[in-house]
Coordinates of C-alpha atoms in Angstrom, one line a residue:
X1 CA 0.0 0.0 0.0
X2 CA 1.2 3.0 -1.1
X3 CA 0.4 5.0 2.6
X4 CA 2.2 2.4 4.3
X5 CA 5.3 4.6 2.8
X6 CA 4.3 7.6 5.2
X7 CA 4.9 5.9 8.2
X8 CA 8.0 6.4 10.2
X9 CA 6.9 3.3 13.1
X10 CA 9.4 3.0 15.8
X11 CA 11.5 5.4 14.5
X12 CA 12.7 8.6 16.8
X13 CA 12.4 12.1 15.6
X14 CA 13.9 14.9 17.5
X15 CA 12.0 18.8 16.4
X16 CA 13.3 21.8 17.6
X17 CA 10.9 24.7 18.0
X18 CA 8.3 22.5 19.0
X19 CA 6.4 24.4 21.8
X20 CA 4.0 25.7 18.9
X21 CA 3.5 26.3 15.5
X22 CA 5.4 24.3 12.5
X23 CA 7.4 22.4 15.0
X24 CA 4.3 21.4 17.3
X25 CA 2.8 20.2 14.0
X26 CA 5.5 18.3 12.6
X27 CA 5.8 16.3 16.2
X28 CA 2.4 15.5 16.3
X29 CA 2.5 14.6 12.8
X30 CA 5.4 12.5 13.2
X31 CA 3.6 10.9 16.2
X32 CA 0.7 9.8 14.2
X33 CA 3.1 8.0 11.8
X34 CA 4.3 6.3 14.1
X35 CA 7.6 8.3 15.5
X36 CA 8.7 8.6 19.3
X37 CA 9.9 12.3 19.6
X38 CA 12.2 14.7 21.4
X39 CA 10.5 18.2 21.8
X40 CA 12.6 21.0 22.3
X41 CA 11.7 24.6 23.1
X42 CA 12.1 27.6 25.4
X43 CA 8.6 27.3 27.3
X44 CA 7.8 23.9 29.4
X45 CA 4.2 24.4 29.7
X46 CA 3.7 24.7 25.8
X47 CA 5.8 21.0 25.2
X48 CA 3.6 19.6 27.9
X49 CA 0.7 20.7 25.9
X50 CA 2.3 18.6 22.5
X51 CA 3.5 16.1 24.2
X52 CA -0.4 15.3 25.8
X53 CA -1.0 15.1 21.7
X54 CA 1.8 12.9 20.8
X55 CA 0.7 10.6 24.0
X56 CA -3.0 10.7 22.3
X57 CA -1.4 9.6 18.9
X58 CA 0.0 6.4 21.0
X59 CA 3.4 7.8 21.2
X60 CA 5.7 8.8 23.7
X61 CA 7.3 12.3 24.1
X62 CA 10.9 13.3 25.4
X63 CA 10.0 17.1 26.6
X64 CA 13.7 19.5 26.5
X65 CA 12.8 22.8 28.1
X66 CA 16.2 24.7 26.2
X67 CA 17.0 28.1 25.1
X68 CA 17.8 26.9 21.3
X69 CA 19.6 30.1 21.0
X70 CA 22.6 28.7 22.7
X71 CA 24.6 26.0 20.4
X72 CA 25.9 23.6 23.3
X73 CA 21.9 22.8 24.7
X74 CA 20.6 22.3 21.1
X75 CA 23.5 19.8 19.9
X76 CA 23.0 18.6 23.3
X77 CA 19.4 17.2 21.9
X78 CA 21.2 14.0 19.7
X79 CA 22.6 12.4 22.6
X80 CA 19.2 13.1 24.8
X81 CA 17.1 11.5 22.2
X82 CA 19.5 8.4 22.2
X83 CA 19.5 8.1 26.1
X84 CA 16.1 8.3 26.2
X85 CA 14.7 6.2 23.1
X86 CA 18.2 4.1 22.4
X87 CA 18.1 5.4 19.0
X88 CA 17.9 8.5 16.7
X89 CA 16.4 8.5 12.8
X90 CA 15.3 12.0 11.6
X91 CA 16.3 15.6 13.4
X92 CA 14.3 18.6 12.2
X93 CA 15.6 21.9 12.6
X94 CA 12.8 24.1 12.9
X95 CA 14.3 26.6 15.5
X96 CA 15.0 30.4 14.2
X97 CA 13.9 34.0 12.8
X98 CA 14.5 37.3 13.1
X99 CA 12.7 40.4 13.4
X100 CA 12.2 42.5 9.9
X101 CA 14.4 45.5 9.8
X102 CA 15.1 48.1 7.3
X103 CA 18.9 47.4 6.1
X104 CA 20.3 50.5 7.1
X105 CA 19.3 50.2 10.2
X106 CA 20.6 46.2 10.4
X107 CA 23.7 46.1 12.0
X108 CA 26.8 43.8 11.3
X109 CA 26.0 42.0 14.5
X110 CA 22.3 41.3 13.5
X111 CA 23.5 39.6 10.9
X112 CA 26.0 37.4 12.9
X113 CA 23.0 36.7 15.2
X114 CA 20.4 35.7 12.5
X115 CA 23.3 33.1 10.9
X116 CA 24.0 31.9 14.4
X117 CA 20.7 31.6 15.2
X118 CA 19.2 30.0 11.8
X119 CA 22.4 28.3 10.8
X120 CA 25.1 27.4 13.4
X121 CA 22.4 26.7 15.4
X122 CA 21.6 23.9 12.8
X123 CA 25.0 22.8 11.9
X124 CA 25.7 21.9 15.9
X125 CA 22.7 19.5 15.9
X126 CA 23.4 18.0 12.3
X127 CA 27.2 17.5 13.8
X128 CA 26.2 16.2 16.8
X129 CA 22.9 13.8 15.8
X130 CA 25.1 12.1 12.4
X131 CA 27.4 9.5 14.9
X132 CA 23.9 8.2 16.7
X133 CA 22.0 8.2 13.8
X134 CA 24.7 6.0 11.9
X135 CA 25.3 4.4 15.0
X136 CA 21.8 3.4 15.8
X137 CA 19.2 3.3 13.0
X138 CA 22.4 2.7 10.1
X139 CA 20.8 6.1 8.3
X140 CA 18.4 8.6 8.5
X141 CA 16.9 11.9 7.6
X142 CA 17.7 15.3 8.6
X143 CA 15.1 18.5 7.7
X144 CA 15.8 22.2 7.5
X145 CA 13.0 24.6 8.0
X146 CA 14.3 27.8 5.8
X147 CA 11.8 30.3 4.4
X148 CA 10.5 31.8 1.3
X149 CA 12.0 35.0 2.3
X150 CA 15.6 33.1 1.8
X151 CA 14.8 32.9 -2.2
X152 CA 12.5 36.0 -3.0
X153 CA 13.9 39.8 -1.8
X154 CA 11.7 41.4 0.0
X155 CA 12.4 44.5 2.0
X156 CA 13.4 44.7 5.9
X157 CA 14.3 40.8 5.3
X158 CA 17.8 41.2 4.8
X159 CA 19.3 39.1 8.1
X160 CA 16.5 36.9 7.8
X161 CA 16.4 36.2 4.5
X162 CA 20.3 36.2 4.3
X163 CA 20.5 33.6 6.9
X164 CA 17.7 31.2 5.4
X165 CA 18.9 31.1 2.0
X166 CA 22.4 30.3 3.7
X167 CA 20.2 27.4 5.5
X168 CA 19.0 26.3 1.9
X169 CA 22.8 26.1 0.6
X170 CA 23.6 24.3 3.3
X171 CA 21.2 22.3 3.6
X172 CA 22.5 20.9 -0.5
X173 CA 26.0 21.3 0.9
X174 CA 25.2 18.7 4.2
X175 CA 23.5 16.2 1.5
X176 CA 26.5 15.7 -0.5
X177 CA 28.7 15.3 2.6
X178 CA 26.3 12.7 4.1
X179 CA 25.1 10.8 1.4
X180 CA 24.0 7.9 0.8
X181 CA 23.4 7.1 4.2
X182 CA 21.5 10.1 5.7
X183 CA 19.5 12.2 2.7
X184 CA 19.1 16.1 3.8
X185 CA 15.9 18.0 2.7
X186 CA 14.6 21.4 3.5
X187 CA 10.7 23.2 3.5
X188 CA 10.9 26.8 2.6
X189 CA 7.3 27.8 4.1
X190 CA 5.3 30.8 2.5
X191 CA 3.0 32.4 5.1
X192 CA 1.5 30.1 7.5
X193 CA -0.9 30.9 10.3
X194 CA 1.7 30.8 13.4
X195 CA 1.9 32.7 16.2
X196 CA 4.7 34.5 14.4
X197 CA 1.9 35.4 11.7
X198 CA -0.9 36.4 14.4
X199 CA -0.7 39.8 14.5
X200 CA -0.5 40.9 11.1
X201 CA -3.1 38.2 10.3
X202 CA -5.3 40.1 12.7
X203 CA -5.4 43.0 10.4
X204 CA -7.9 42.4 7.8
X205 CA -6.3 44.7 5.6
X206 CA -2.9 42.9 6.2
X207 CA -4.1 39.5 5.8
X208 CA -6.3 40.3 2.6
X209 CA -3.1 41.5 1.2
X210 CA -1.5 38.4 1.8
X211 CA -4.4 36.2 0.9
X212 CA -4.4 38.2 -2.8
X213 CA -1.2 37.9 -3.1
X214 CA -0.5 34.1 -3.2
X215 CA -1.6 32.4 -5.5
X216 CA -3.7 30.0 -4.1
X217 CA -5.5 33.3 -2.4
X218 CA -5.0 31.8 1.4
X219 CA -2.6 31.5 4.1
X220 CA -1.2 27.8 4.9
X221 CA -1.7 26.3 8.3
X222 CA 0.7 24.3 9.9
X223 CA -0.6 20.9 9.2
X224 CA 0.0 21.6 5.2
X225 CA 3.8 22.3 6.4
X226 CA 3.4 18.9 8.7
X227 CA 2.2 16.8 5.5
X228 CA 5.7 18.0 3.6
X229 CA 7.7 17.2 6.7
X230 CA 6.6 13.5 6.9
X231 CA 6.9 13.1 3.3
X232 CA 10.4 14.1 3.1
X233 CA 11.5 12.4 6.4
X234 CA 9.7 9.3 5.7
X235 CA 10.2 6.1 3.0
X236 CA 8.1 8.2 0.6
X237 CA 10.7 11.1 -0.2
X238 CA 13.4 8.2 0.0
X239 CA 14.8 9.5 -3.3
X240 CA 14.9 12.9 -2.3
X241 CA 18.4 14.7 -1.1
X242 CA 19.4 18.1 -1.4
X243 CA 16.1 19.3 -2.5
X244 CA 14.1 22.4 -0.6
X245 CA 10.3 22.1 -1.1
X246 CA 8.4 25.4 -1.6
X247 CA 4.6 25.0 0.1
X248 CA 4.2 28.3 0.0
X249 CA 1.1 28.9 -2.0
X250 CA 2.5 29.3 -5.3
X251 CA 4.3 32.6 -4.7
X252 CA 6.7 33.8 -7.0
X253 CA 6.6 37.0 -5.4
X254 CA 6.8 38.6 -1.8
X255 CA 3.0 38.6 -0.7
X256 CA 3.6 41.3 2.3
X257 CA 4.7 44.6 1.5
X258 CA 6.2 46.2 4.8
X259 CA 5.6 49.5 3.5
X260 CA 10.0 50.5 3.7
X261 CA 9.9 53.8 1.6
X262 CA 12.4 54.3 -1.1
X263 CA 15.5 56.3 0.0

């Protein structure tokens, strides 16, 4: 049967960013499939809340209150997901961001944080989960979260969308190095309905604005960003490495104009 492909049973997932949003979504998901997961955020009470829906979906969750800005706790995640499960299959890097700002008024340093943040951030995990998952499972999968902001300029995106197209590279880069034993994928979301999304979402003249823009003429939600993650994680996308998928509504364009006047 062909769905018997989306199912990860047994195997152990560990998603960063998993309090809410796309990484709540892609554990739960993973869950349903199948997967144990590690859940790793800044807020305890919001993993408690996932993991009560991963333990509905009949699996078990490891819950890693961290501040994933700091390298050394979010490598830190490989060898808590072996300890806990006895084995590691598929990481997702979902953690990162950065606030919109006008260039001139982006600093050097902003841009070092927004790498660190969206990129070392993710390198120190991928380093640190490739011995267990070789170890353990024999291969695996490892998933980027970049953006659509890292392939289409926009204004007041320039750290952000610097960083996530540097997340995309890599993420091409990483499959070469780790191939054929661990394929490397990435999702470059369009705008999703997230808590990062809320407020301008809240403004009907914001969100119709987005709506019109994208093609499809509606935001995503964070399941349509889940059904991608399990497909490229899982034996369905097992000929896929070094691709980034683009759910993002069809745009070609930026569908949010931040209003930056012209100098």
């Amino acid at each position: 049967m062909i769905l018997d492909r989306f199912r990860i049973d047994g195997q152990v997932a560990v998603v960063t960013g998993a309090g809410r949003g796309l990484g709540a979504a892609i554990a739960v998901a993973f869950a349903e499939a199948g997967a144990d997961v590690v859940i790793a955020a800044r807020t305890k009470s919001q993993l408690d809340e996932v993991a009560e829906r991963v333990t509905a979906a009949g699996r078990q969750a490891h819950v890693v209150p961290a501040d994933l800005s700091d390298i050394e706790a979010t490598a830190a995640l490989a060898a808590a997901a072996v300890e806990r499960f006895g084995r590691l299959d598929i990481v997702v890097n979902n953690v990162g961001g950065a606030l919109p700002c006008p260039l001139l008024d982006t600093t050097p340093q902003s841009l070092v944080d927004a790498f660190n943040f969206n990129v070392t951030n993710a390198h120190a995990l991928v380093r640190a989960a490739v011995p267990h998952i070789l170890e353990t499972a024999g291969g695996g999968s490892i998933l980027n979260i970049t953006s659509t902001m890292g392939r289409l300029p926009g204004r007041a995106f320039v750290a952000y969308g610097t960083a996530k197209a540097a997340l995309a590279h890599y993420t091409k880069l990483a499959a070469l190095d780790l191939n054929p034993r661990i394929r490397v994928n990435a999702i470059a979301p369009g705008s999703i309905l997230t808590s990062a999304l809320e407020i301008v979402a809240a403004n009907d003249a914001m969100r119709t604005q987005l709506e019109t823009k994208t093609p499809l003429h509606r935001i995503g939600d964070p399941e349509d960003i889940a059904a991608a993650a399990l497909y490229l994680v899982s034996p369905a996308g097992k000929y896929l490495t070094g691709k980034v998928l683009e759910p993002d509504g069809g745009l070609i364009t930026p569908n949010l104009d931040l209003s930056i006047p012209d100098l």
